[in-house]
Coordinates of N, CA, C and O in Angstrom, one line a residue:
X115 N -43.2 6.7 -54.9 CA -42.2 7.6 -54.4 C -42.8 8.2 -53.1 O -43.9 8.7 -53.1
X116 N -41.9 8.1 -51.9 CA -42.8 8.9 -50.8 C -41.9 10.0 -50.9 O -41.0 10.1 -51.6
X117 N -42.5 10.9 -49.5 CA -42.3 12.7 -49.7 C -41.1 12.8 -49.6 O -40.5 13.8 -50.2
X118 N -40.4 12.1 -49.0 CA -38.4 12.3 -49.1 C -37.8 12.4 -50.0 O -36.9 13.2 -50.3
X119 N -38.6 10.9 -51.0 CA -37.6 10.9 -52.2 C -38.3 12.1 -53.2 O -37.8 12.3 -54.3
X120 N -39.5 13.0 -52.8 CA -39.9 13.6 -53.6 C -39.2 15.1 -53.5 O -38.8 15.7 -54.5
X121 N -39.2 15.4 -51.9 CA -38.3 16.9 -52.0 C -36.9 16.8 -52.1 O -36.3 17.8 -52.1
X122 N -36.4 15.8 -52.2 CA -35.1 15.7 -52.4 C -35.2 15.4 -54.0 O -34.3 15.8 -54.8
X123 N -36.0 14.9 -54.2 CA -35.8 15.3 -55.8 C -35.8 16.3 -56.6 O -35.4 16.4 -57.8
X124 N -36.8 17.6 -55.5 CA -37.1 18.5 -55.9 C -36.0 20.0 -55.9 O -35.9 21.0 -56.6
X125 N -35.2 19.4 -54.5 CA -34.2 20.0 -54.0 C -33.2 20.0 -54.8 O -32.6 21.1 -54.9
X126 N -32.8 18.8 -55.6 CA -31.9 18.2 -56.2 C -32.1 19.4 -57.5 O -31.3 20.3 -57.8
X127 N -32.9 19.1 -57.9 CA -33.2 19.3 -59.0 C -33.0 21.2 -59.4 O -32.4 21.7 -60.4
X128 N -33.7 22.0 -58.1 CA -33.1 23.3 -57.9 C -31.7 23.7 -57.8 O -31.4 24.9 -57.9
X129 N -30.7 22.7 -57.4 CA -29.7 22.9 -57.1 C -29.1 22.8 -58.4 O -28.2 23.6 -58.5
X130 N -29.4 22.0 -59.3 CA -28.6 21.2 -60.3 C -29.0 22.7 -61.7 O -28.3 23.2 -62.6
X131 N -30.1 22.9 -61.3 CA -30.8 24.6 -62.1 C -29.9 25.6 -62.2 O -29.4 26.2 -63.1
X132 N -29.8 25.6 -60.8 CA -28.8 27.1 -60.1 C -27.4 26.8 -60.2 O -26.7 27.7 -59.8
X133 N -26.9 25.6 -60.9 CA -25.5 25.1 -61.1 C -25.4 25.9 -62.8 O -24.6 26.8 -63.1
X134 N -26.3 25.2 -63.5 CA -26.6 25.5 -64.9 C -26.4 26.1 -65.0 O -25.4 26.1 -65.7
X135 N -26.7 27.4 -64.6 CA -27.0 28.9 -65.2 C -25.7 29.7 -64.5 O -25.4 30.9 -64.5
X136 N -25.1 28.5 -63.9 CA -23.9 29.5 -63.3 C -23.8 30.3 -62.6 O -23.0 31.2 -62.7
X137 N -24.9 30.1 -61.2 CA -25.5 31.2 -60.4 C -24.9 30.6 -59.0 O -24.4 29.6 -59.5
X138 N -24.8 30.5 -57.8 CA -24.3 30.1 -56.6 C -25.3 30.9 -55.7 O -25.4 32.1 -55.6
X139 N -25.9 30.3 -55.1 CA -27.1 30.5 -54.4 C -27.9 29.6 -53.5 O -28.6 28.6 -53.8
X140 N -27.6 30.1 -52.0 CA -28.4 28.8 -51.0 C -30.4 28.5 -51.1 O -31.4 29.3 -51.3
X141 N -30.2 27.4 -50.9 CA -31.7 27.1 -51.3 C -32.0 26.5 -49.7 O -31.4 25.5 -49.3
X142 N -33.0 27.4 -49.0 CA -33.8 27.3 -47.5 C -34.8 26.0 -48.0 O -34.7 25.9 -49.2
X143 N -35.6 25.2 -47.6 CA -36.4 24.6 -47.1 C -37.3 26.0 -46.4 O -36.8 26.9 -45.8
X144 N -38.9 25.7 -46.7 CA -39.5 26.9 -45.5 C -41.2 26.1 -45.4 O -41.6 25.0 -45.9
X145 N -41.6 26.9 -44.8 CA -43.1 26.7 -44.3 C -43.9 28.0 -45.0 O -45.1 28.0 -45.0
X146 N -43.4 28.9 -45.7 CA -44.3 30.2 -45.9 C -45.4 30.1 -46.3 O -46.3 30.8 -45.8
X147 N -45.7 29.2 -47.5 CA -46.6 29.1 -47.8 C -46.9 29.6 -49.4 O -48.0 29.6 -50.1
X148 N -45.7 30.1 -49.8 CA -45.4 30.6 -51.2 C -44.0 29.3 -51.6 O -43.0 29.0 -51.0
X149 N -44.5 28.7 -52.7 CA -44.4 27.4 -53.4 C -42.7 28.3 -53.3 O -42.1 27.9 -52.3
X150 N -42.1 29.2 -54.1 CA -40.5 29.7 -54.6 C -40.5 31.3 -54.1 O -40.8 32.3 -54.8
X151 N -40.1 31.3 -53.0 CA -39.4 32.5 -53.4 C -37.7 33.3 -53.3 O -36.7 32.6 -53.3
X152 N -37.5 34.7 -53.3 CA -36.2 35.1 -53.1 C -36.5 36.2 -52.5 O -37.3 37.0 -52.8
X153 N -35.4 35.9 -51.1 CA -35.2 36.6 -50.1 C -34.8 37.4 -50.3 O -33.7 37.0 -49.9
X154 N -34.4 39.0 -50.7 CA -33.2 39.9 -51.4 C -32.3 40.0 -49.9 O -31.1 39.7 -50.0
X155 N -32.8 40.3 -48.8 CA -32.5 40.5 -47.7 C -30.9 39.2 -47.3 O -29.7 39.5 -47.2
X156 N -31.5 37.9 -47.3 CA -30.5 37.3 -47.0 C -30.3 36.2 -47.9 O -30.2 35.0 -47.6
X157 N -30.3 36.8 -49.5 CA -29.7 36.4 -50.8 C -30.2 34.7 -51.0 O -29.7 33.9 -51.9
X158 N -30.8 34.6 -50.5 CA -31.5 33.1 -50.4 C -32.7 32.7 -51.2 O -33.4 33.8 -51.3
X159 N -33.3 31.6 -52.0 CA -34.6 31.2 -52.1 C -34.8 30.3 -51.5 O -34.1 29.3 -51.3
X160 N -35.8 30.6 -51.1 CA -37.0 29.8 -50.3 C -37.9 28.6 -50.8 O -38.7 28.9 -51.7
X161 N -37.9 27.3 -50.3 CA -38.8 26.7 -50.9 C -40.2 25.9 -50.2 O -40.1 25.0 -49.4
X162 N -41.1 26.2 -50.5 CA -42.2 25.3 -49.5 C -42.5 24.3 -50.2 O -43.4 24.4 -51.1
X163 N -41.8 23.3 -50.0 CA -42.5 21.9 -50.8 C -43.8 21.4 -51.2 O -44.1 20.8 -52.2
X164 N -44.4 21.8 -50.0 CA -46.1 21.1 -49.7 C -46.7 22.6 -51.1 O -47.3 22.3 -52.2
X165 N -46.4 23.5 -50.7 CA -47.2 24.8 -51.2 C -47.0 24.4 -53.0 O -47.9 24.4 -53.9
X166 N -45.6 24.1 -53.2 CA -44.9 23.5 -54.6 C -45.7 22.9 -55.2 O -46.1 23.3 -56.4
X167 N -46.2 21.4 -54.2 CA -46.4 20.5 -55.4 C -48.4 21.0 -55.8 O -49.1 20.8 -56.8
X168 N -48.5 21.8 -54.4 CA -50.2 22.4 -54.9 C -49.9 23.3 -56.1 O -50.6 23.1 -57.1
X169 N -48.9 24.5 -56.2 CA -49.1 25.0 -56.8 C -48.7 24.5 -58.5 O -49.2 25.0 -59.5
X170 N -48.1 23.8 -58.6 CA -48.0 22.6 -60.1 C -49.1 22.0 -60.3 O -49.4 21.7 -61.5
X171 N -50.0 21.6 -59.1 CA -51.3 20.9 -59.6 C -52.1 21.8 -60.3 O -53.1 21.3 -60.8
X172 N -52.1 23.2 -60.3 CA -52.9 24.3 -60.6 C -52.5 24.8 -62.2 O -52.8 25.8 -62.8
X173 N -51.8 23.9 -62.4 CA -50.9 24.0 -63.6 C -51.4 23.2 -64.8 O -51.8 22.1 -64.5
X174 N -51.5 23.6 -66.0 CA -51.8 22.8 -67.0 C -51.1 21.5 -66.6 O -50.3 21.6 -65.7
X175 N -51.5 20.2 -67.3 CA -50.9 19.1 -67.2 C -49.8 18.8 -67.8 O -48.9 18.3 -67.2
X176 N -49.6 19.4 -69.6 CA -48.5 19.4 -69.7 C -47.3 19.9 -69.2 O -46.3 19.9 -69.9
X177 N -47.3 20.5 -67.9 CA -46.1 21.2 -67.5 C -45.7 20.1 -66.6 O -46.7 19.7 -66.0
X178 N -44.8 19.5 -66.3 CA -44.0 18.3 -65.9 C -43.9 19.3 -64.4 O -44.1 20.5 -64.3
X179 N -43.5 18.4 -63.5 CA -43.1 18.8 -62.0 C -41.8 19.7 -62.2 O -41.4 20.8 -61.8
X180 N -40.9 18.3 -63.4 CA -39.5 19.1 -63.3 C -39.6 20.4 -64.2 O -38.9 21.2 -63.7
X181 N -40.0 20.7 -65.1 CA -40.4 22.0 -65.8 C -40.7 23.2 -65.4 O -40.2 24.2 -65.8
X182 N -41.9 23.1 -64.2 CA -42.1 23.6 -63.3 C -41.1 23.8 -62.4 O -40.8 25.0 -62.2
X183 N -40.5 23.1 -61.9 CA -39.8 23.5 -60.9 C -38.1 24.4 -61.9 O -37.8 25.5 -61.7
X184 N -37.8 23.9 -62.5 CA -36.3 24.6 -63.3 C -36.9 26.5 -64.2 O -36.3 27.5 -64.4
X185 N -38.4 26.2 -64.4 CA -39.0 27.7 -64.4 C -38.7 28.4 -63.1 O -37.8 29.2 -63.0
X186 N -39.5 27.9 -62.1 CA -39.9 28.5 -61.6 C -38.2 29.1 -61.1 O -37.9 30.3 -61.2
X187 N -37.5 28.1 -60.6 CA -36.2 28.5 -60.0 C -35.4 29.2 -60.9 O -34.4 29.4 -60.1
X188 N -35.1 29.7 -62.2 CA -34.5 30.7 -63.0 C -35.5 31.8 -63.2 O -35.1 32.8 -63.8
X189 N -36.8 31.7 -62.7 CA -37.3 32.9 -62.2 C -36.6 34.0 -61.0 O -36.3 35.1 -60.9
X190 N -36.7 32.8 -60.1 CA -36.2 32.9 -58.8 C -34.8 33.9 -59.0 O -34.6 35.0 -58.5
X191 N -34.1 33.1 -60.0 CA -32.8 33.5 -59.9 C -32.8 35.3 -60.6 O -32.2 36.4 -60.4
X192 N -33.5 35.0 -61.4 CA -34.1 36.5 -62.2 C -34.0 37.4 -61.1 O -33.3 38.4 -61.3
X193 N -34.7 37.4 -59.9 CA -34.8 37.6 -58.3 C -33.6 38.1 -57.9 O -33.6 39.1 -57.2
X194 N -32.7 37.6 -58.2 CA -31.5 37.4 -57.5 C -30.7 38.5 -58.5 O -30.1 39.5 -58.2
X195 N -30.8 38.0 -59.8 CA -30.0 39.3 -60.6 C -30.1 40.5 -60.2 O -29.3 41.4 -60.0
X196 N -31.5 40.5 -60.3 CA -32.1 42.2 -59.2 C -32.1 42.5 -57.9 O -32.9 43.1 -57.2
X197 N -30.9 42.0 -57.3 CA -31.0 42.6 -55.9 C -30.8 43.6 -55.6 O -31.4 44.1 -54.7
X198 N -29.9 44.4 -56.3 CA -30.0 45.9 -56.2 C -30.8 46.8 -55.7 O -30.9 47.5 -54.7
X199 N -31.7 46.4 -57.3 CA -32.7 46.9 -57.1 C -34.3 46.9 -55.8 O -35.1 47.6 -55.2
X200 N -33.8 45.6 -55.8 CA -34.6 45.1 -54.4 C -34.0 45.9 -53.4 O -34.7 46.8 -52.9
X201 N -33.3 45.8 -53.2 CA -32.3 46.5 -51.9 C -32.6 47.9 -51.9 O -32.8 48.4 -50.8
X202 N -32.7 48.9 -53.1 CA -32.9 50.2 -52.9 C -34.4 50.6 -52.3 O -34.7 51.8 -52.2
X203 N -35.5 49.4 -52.0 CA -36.8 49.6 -52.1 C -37.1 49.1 -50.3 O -38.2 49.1 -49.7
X204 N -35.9 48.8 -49.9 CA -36.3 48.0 -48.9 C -37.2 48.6 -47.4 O -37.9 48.0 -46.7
X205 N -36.7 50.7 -47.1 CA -36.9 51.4 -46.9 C -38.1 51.3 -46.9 O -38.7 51.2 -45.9
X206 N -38.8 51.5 -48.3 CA -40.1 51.7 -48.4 C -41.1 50.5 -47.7 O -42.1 50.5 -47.1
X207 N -40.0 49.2 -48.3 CA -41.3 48.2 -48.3 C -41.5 47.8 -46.7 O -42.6 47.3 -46.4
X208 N -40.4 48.0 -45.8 CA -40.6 48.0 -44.3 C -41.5 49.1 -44.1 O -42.1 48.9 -43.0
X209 N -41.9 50.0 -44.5 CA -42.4 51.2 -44.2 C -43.8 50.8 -44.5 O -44.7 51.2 -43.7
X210 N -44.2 49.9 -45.6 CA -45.4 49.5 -46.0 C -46.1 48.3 -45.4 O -47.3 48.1 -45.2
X211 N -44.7 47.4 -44.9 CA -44.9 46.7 -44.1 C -45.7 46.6 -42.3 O -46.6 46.0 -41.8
X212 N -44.6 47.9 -41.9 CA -45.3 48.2 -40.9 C -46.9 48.7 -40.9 O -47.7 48.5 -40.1
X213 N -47.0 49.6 -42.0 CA -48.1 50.4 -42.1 C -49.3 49.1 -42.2 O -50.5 49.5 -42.0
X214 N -49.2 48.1 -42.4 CA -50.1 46.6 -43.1 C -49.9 45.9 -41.4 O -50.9 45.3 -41.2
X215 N -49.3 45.7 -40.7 CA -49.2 45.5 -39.2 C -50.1 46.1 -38.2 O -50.8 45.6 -37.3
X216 N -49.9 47.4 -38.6 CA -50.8 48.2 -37.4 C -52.5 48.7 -37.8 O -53.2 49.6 -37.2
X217 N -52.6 47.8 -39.0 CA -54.4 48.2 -39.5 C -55.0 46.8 -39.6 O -54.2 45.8 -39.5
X218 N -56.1 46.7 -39.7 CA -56.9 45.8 -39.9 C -57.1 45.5 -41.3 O -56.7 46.3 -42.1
X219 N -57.4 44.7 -41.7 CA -57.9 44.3 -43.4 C -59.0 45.6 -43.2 O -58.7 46.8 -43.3
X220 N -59.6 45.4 -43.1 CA -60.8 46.6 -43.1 C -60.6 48.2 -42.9 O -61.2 49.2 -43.3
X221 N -59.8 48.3 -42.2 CA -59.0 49.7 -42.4 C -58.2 49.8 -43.6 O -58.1 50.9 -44.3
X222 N -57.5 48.8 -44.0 CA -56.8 49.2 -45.2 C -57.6 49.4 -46.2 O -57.4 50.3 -47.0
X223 N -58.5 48.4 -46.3 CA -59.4 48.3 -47.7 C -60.6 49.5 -47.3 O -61.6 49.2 -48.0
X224 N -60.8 50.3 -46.6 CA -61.7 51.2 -46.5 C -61.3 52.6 -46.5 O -62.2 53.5 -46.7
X225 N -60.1 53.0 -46.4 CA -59.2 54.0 -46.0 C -58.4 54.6 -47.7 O -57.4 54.0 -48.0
X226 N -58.9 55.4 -48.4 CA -58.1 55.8 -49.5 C -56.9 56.0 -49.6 O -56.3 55.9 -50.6
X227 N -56.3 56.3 -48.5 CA -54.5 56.6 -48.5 C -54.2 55.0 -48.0 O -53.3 54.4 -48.5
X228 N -54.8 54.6 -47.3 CA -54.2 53.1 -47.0 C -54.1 52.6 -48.1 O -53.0 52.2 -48.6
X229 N -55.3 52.4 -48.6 CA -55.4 51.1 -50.0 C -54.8 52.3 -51.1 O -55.0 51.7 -52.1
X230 N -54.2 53.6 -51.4 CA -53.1 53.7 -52.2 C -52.3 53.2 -51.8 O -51.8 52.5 -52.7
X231 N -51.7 53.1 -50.4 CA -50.4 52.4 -50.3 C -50.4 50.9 -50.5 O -49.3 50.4 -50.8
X232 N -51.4 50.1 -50.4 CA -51.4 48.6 -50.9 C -51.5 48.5 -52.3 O -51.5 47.4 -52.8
X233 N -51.6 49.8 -53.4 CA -51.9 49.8 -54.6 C -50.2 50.0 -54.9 O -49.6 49.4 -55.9
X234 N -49.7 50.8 -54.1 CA -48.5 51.1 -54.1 C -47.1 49.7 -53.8 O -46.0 49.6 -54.4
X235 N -47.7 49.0 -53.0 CA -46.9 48.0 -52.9 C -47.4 46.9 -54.0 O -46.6 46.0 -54.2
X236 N -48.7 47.0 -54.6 CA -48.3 45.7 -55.4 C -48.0 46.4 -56.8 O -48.6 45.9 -57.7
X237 N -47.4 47.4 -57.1 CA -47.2 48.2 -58.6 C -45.8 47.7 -57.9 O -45.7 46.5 -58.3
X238 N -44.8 48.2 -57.2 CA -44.1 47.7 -56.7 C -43.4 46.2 -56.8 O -42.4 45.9 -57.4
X239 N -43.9 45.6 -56.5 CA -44.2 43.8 -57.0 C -44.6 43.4 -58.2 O -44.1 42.4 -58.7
X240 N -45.4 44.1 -58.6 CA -45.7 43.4 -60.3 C -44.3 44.3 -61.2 O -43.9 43.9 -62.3
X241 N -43.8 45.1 -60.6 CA -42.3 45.7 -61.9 C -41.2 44.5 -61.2 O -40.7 43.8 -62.1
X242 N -40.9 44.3 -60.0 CA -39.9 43.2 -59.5 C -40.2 41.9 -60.2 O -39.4 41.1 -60.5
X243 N -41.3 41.8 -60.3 CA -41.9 40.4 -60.4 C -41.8 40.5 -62.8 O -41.4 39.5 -63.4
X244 N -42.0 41.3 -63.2 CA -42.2 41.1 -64.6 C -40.0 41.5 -64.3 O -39.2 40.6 -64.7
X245 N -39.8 42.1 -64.0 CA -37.9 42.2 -64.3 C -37.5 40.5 -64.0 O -36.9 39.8 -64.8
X246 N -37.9 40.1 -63.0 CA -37.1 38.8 -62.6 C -37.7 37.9 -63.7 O -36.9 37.1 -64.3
X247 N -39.0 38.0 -64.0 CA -39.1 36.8 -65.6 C -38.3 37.6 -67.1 O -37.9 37.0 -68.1
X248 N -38.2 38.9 -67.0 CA -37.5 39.4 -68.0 C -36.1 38.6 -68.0 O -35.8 37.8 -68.9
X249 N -35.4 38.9 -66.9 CA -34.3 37.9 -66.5 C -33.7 36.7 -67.0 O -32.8 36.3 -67.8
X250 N -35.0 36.2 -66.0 CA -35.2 34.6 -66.4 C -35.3 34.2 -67.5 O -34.8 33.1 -67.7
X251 N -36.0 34.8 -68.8 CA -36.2 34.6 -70.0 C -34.8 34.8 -70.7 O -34.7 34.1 -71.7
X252 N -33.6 35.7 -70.3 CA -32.3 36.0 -70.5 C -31.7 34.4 -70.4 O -31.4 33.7 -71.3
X253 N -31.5 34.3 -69.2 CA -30.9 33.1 -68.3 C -31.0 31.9 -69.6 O -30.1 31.5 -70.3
X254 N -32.6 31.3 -69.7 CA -33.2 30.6 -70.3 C -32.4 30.7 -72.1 O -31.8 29.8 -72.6
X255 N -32.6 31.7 -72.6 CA -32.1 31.7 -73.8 C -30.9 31.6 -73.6 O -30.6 31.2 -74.7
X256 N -29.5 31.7 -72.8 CA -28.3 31.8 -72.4 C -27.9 29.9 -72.4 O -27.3 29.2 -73.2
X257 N -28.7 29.8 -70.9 CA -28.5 28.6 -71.2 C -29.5 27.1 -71.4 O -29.2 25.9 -71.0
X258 N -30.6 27.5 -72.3 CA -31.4 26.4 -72.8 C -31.9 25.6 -71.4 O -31.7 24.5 -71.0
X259 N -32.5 26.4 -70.9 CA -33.1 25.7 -69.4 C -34.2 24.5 -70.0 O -34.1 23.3 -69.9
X260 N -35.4 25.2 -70.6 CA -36.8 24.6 -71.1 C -37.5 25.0 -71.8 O -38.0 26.0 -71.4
X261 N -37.9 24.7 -73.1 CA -38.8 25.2 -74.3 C -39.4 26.4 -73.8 O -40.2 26.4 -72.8
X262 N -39.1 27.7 -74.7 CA -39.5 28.7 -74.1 C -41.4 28.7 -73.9 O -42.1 29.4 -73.2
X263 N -41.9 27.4 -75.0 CA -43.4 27.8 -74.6 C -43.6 26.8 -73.7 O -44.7 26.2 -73.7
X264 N -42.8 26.4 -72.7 CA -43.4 26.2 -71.4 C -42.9 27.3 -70.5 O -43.5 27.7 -69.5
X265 N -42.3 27.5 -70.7 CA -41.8 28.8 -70.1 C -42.9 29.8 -70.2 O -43.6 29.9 -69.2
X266 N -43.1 30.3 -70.9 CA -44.4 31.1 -71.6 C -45.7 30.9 -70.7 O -46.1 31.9 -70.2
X267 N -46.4 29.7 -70.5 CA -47.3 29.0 -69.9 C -46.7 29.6 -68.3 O -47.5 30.5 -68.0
X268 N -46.2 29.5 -67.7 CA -45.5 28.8 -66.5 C -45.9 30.6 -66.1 O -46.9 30.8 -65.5
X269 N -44.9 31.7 -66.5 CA -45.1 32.6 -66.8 C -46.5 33.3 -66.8 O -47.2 33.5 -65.8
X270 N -46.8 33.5 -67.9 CA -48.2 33.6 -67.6 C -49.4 34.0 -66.1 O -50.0 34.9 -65.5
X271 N -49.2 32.5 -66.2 CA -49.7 31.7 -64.8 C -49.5 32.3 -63.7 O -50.3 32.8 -62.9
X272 N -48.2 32.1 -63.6 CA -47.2 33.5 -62.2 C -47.9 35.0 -62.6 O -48.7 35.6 -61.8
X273 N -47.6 35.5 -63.7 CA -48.0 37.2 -63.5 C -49.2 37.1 -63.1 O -49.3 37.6 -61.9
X274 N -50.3 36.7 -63.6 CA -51.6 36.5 -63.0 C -52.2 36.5 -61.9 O -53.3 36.8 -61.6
X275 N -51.1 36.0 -61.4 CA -51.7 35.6 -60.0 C -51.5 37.5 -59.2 O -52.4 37.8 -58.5
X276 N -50.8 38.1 -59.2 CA -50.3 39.2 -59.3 C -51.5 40.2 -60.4 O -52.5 40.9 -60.1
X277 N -51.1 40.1 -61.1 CA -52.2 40.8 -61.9 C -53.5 40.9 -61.2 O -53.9 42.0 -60.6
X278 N -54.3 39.8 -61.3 CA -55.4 39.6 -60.5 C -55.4 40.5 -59.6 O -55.6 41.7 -59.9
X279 N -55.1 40.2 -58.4 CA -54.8 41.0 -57.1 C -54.7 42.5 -57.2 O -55.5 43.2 -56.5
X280 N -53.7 43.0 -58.2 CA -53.7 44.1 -58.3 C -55.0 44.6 -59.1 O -55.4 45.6 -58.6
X281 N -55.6 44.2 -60.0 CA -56.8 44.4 -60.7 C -57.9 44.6 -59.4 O -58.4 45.7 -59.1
X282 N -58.1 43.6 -59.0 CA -59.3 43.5 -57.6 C -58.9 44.7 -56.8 O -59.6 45.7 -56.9
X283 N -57.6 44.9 -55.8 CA -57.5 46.0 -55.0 C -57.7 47.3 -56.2 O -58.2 48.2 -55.6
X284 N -57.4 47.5 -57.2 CA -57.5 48.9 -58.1 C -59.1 48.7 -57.9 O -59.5 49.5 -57.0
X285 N -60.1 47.8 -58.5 CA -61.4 47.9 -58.4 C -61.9 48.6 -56.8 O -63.0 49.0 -56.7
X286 N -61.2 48.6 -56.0 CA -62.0 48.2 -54.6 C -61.5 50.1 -54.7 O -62.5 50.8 -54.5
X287 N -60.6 50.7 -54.8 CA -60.2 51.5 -54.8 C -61.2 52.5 -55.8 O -61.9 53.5 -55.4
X288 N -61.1 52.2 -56.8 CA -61.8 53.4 -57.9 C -63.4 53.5 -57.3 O -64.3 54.4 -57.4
X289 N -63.5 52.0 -56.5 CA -65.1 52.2 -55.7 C -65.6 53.1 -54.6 O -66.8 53.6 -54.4
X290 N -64.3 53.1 -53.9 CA -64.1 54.2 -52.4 C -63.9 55.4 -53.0 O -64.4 56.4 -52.5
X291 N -63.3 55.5 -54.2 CA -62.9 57.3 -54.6 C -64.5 57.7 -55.2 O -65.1 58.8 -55.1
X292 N -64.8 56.7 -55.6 CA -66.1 56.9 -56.1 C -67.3 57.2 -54.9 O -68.0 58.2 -55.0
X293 N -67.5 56.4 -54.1 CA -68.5 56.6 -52.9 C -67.7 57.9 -52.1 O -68.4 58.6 -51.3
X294 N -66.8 58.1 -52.2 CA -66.0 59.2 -51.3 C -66.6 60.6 -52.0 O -67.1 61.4 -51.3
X295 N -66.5 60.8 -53.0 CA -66.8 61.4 -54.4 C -68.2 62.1 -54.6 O -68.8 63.0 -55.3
X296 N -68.5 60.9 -53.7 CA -70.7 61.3 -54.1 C -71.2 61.8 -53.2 O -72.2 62.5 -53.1
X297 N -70.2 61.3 -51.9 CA -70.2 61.6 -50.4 C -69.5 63.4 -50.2 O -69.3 63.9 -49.1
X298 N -69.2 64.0 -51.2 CA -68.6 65.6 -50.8 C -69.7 65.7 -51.5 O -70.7 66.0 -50.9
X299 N -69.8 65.5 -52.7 CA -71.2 66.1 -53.8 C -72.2 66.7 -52.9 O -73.3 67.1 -53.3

């Protein structure tokens, strides 16, 4: 199979997902560099093919490409039930945004109110990010997407990667309050 028949099969395959579940929703092609996402802004998911098939290889074996892919996209769509809620955050998250624009990695990660606010945007992301698999888990029992223990696996896997992140920047944080701390003493 070369790469044509492979993103069109992949495309295919998201489309035919977001049919199932009875959801109506444009699917971009993108370069980001994040395997699936949802755009709240212009109601869209995004897909990076190349980023896709890396991020399934990081995947147990048993999880099939198409498994992976019909999770990951009634995740997505989970995404999409919460726009609302996306939408009332958007304020902030441009605000967080810019604030991540005009510093350096090293000002953020050095600066206690900075890196609250990067602790702040990913608390932010891990509640969006656990609602859209709550969702998804809805969707899935609704309409029989994929054995919920691949789902489970798939899952997992995703919060993690999140989790992680947020664990490391909390560590980097309780270490500055800490040297900050010894530094008034």
């Amino acid at each position: 199979m070369n790469d044509f028949q492979i993103n069109f099969g992949i495309e295919e395959l998201i489309k035919s997902t977001v049919k199932a579940v009875d959801m109506e929703i444009e699917i971009r092609k993108d370069n980001s560099g994040i395997n699936m996402s949802y755009n709240f802004i212009g109601n869209y998911i995004g897909v990076d093919m190349n980023r896709l098939l890396i991020a399934k290889s990081e995947m147990p074996a048993l999880i099939s490409l198409e498994l992976y892919v019909k999770i990951l996209t009634i995740h997505e769509l989970g995404h999409a039930i919460d726009r609302n809620a996306l939408m009332s955050t958007l304020d902030r998250t441009i605000e967080i945004y810019n604030i991540k624009q005009t510093h350096t990695l090293k000002e953020l990660y050095n600066d206690v109110n900075l890196l609250e606010i990067l602790l702040e945007e990913h608390e932010m992301n891990l509640s969006f990010e656990q609602t859209a698999w709550s969702n998804a888990e809805k969707l899935n029992q609704i309409y029989n997407i994929v054995e919920p223990m691949y789902f489970e696996k798939v899952k997992k896997h995703s919060l993690s990667t999140y989790t992680d992140s947020y664990q490391a920047d909390q560590s980097l944080y309780n270490l500055l309050i800490e040297e900050t701390s010894e530094q008034i003493a």
